[in-house]
């Protein structure tokens, strides 16, 4: 009987997690679609905790800078494949005021921290623990990269897959 209750509790928790994920990913999510049509749209606001170190980063704090926003996950093979090129592009464009910001999607912070250390990521990454920001951007998988202009608008191209570094400003 105890095993049956435990299985039922696990099923309820799994269904709740699925519901939260569905709500987060279906609320808004028009950014990617609009940018893919060639439109410029206001970037959804966010304030998320840093993956490494303390504090938070808000998109508003980066206003006036070009932002390369890369959604990633530590278990994503294409993310690992593109990370070296993203690191090079971030270093190349930093002197021109371009900010690279990683958004780690829905995983334990310790996995994300190990990823950043292993791949030598020098730019900041924040944790989207519940996937809400990915949902607002319309992210369907990782890696996905968006470009935000100095006015806070998401501009084409929206890069799905591991070609973001070659598309940097």
Short mmCIF file of C-alpha atoms in Angstrom, two decimals:
data_model
loop_
_atom_site.label_atom_id
_atom_site.label_comp_id
_atom_site.label_asym_id
_atom_site.label_seq_id
_atom_site.Cartn_x
_atom_site.Cartn_y
_atom_site.Cartn_z
CA UNK A 1 0.00 0.00 0.00
CA UNK A 2 2.85 2.37 0.88
CA UNK A 3 4.48 1.83 -2.53
CA UNK A 4 1.18 2.63 -4.25
CA UNK A 5 0.90 5.92 -2.35
CA UNK A 6 4.50 6.82 -3.22
CA UNK A 7 3.88 6.06 -6.90
CA UNK A 8 0.73 8.19 -6.84
CA UNK A 9 2.62 11.07 -5.20
CA UNK A 10 5.36 10.86 -7.83
CA UNK A 11 2.74 10.88 -10.58
CA UNK A 12 1.04 13.94 -9.09
CA UNK A 13 4.34 15.80 -8.80
CA UNK A 14 5.25 14.89 -12.39
CA UNK A 15 1.88 16.10 -13.68
CA UNK A 16 2.22 19.32 -11.70
CA UNK A 17 5.69 19.90 -13.17
CA UNK A 18 4.30 19.29 -16.64
CA UNK A 19 1.48 21.76 -16.02
CA UNK A 20 3.89 24.43 -14.77
CA UNK A 21 6.15 23.89 -17.78
CA UNK A 22 3.17 24.10 -20.16
CA UNK A 23 1.87 27.31 -18.58
CA UNK A 24 5.33 28.89 -18.62
CA UNK A 25 5.93 27.98 -22.25
CA UNK A 26 2.52 28.97 -23.56
CA UNK A 27 2.23 32.37 -21.87
CA UNK A 28 3.38 34.76 -24.54
CA UNK A 29 6.12 33.08 -26.48
CA UNK A 30 5.52 35.27 -29.51
CA UNK A 31 9.01 36.79 -29.55
CA UNK A 32 10.64 33.99 -31.56
CA UNK A 33 7.74 33.82 -34.02
CA UNK A 34 7.74 37.58 -34.60
CA UNK A 35 11.52 37.82 -34.95
CA UNK A 36 11.48 34.87 -37.36
CA UNK A 37 9.07 36.94 -39.51
CA UNK A 38 11.63 39.75 -39.59
CA UNK A 39 9.93 41.90 -36.93
CA UNK A 40 11.57 43.77 -34.06
CA UNK A 41 9.74 43.30 -30.76
CA UNK A 42 10.27 44.53 -27.20
CA UNK A 43 12.33 42.08 -25.17
CA UNK A 44 10.44 40.55 -22.25
CA UNK A 45 11.70 41.96 -18.97
CA UNK A 46 13.40 39.64 -16.52
CA UNK A 47 15.45 39.63 -13.35
CA UNK A 48 17.14 36.29 -12.73
CA UNK A 49 19.74 34.96 -10.29
CA UNK A 50 23.30 34.54 -11.49
CA UNK A 51 24.39 30.93 -11.95
CA UNK A 52 27.82 31.66 -10.46
CA UNK A 53 28.22 34.14 -7.65
CA UNK A 54 25.45 35.99 -5.94
CA UNK A 55 22.96 38.56 -7.00
CA UNK A 56 20.69 38.94 -9.97
CA UNK A 57 20.86 40.38 -13.45
CA UNK A 58 17.97 42.22 -15.01
CA UNK A 59 17.61 42.89 -18.70
CA UNK A 60 16.79 46.51 -17.81
CA UNK A 61 20.30 46.89 -16.33
CA UNK A 62 21.73 46.17 -19.79
CA UNK A 63 19.67 48.82 -21.60
CA UNK A 64 21.83 50.85 -23.97
CA UNK A 65 24.00 47.85 -24.82
CA UNK A 66 23.67 45.24 -27.52
CA UNK A 67 22.89 41.91 -25.83
CA UNK A 68 23.46 38.43 -27.23
CA UNK A 69 21.09 36.24 -25.24
CA UNK A 70 21.87 32.52 -25.42
CA UNK A 71 19.55 29.90 -23.89
CA UNK A 72 21.47 26.75 -22.97
CA UNK A 73 21.49 23.65 -20.78
CA UNK A 74 24.40 21.64 -19.42
CA UNK A 75 23.15 18.39 -20.96
CA UNK A 76 22.64 19.90 -24.43
CA UNK A 77 25.13 18.48 -26.95
CA UNK A 78 24.75 21.35 -29.48
CA UNK A 79 25.25 23.82 -26.60
CA UNK A 80 28.56 22.16 -25.80
CA UNK A 81 29.53 22.19 -29.48
CA UNK A 82 28.92 25.93 -29.88
CA UNK A 83 30.32 27.08 -26.52
CA UNK A 84 33.89 27.58 -27.73
CA UNK A 85 32.73 29.82 -30.57
CA UNK A 86 30.45 31.78 -28.23
CA UNK A 87 33.39 32.31 -25.86
CA UNK A 88 35.52 33.65 -28.74
CA UNK A 89 32.73 35.91 -30.01
CA UNK A 90 32.07 37.27 -26.51
CA UNK A 91 35.75 38.14 -26.10
CA UNK A 92 35.92 39.70 -29.56
CA UNK A 93 32.83 41.89 -29.17
CA UNK A 94 33.23 42.91 -25.50
CA UNK A 95 35.39 45.94 -26.37
CA UNK A 96 32.57 47.21 -28.60
CA UNK A 97 30.01 47.16 -25.81
CA UNK A 98 28.31 43.90 -26.78
CA UNK A 99 27.21 41.88 -23.76
CA UNK A 100 26.78 38.12 -23.96
CA UNK A 101 24.37 36.68 -21.42
CA UNK A 102 23.62 33.00 -21.00
CA UNK A 103 20.29 31.77 -19.68
CA UNK A 104 20.48 28.29 -18.22
CA UNK A 105 17.19 26.49 -18.52
CA UNK A 106 15.49 24.51 -15.78
CA UNK A 107 18.22 22.51 -14.08
CA UNK A 108 20.14 22.29 -10.85
CA UNK A 109 22.53 25.18 -10.39
CA UNK A 110 25.41 22.82 -9.59
CA UNK A 111 25.18 21.27 -13.09
CA UNK A 112 25.17 24.73 -14.64
CA UNK A 113 28.15 25.86 -12.56
CA UNK A 114 30.16 22.80 -13.59
CA UNK A 115 29.31 23.48 -17.24
CA UNK A 116 30.49 27.10 -17.02
CA UNK A 117 33.73 26.05 -15.36
CA UNK A 118 34.39 23.12 -17.72
CA UNK A 119 33.83 25.20 -20.88
CA UNK A 120 35.62 28.31 -19.57
CA UNK A 121 32.62 30.62 -19.95
CA UNK A 122 33.70 34.12 -18.88
CA UNK A 123 30.44 35.99 -19.54
CA UNK A 124 27.56 35.97 -17.07
CA UNK A 125 24.83 33.35 -17.04
CA UNK A 126 21.55 33.46 -15.15
CA UNK A 127 19.22 30.66 -14.09
CA UNK A 128 15.71 30.40 -15.53
CA UNK A 129 14.71 27.85 -12.91
CA UNK A 130 11.08 27.45 -13.93
CA UNK A 131 11.47 28.12 -17.65
CA UNK A 132 9.20 31.18 -17.53
CA UNK A 133 11.60 33.45 -19.41
CA UNK A 134 12.28 30.80 -22.05
CA UNK A 135 8.51 30.58 -22.42
CA UNK A 136 8.16 34.33 -22.88
CA UNK A 137 10.80 34.27 -25.60
CA UNK A 138 9.19 31.25 -27.27
CA UNK A 139 12.24 29.02 -26.83
CA UNK A 140 11.51 25.51 -28.07
CA UNK A 141 14.86 23.93 -27.23
CA UNK A 142 18.50 24.64 -26.61
CA UNK A 143 20.59 26.25 -27.82
CA UNK A 144 18.64 29.29 -29.00
CA UNK A 145 20.07 32.76 -29.35
CA UNK A 146 18.40 36.16 -29.56
CA UNK A 147 19.91 39.57 -30.28
CA UNK A 148 18.67 42.61 -28.37
CA UNK A 149 19.46 46.10 -29.63
CA UNK A 150 20.40 49.14 -27.54
CA UNK A 151 16.73 50.13 -27.29
CA UNK A 152 15.71 46.81 -25.73
CA UNK A 153 14.18 45.29 -28.88
CA UNK A 154 14.74 41.73 -30.00
CA UNK A 155 15.94 41.92 -33.59
CA UNK A 156 16.50 39.31 -36.31
CA UNK A 157 18.08 36.86 -36.59
CA UNK A 158 16.80 34.39 -34.00
CA UNK A 159 19.27 31.49 -34.13
CA UNK A 160 18.12 27.96 -33.35
CA UNK A 161 20.93 25.45 -33.03
CA UNK A 162 24.65 25.91 -32.86
CA UNK A 163 25.41 28.75 -35.25
CA UNK A 164 24.93 31.75 -32.96
CA UNK A 165 28.58 32.78 -32.69
CA UNK A 166 28.84 33.25 -36.44
CA UNK A 167 25.76 35.49 -36.35
CA UNK A 168 27.00 37.79 -33.56
CA UNK A 169 26.72 41.52 -34.33
#
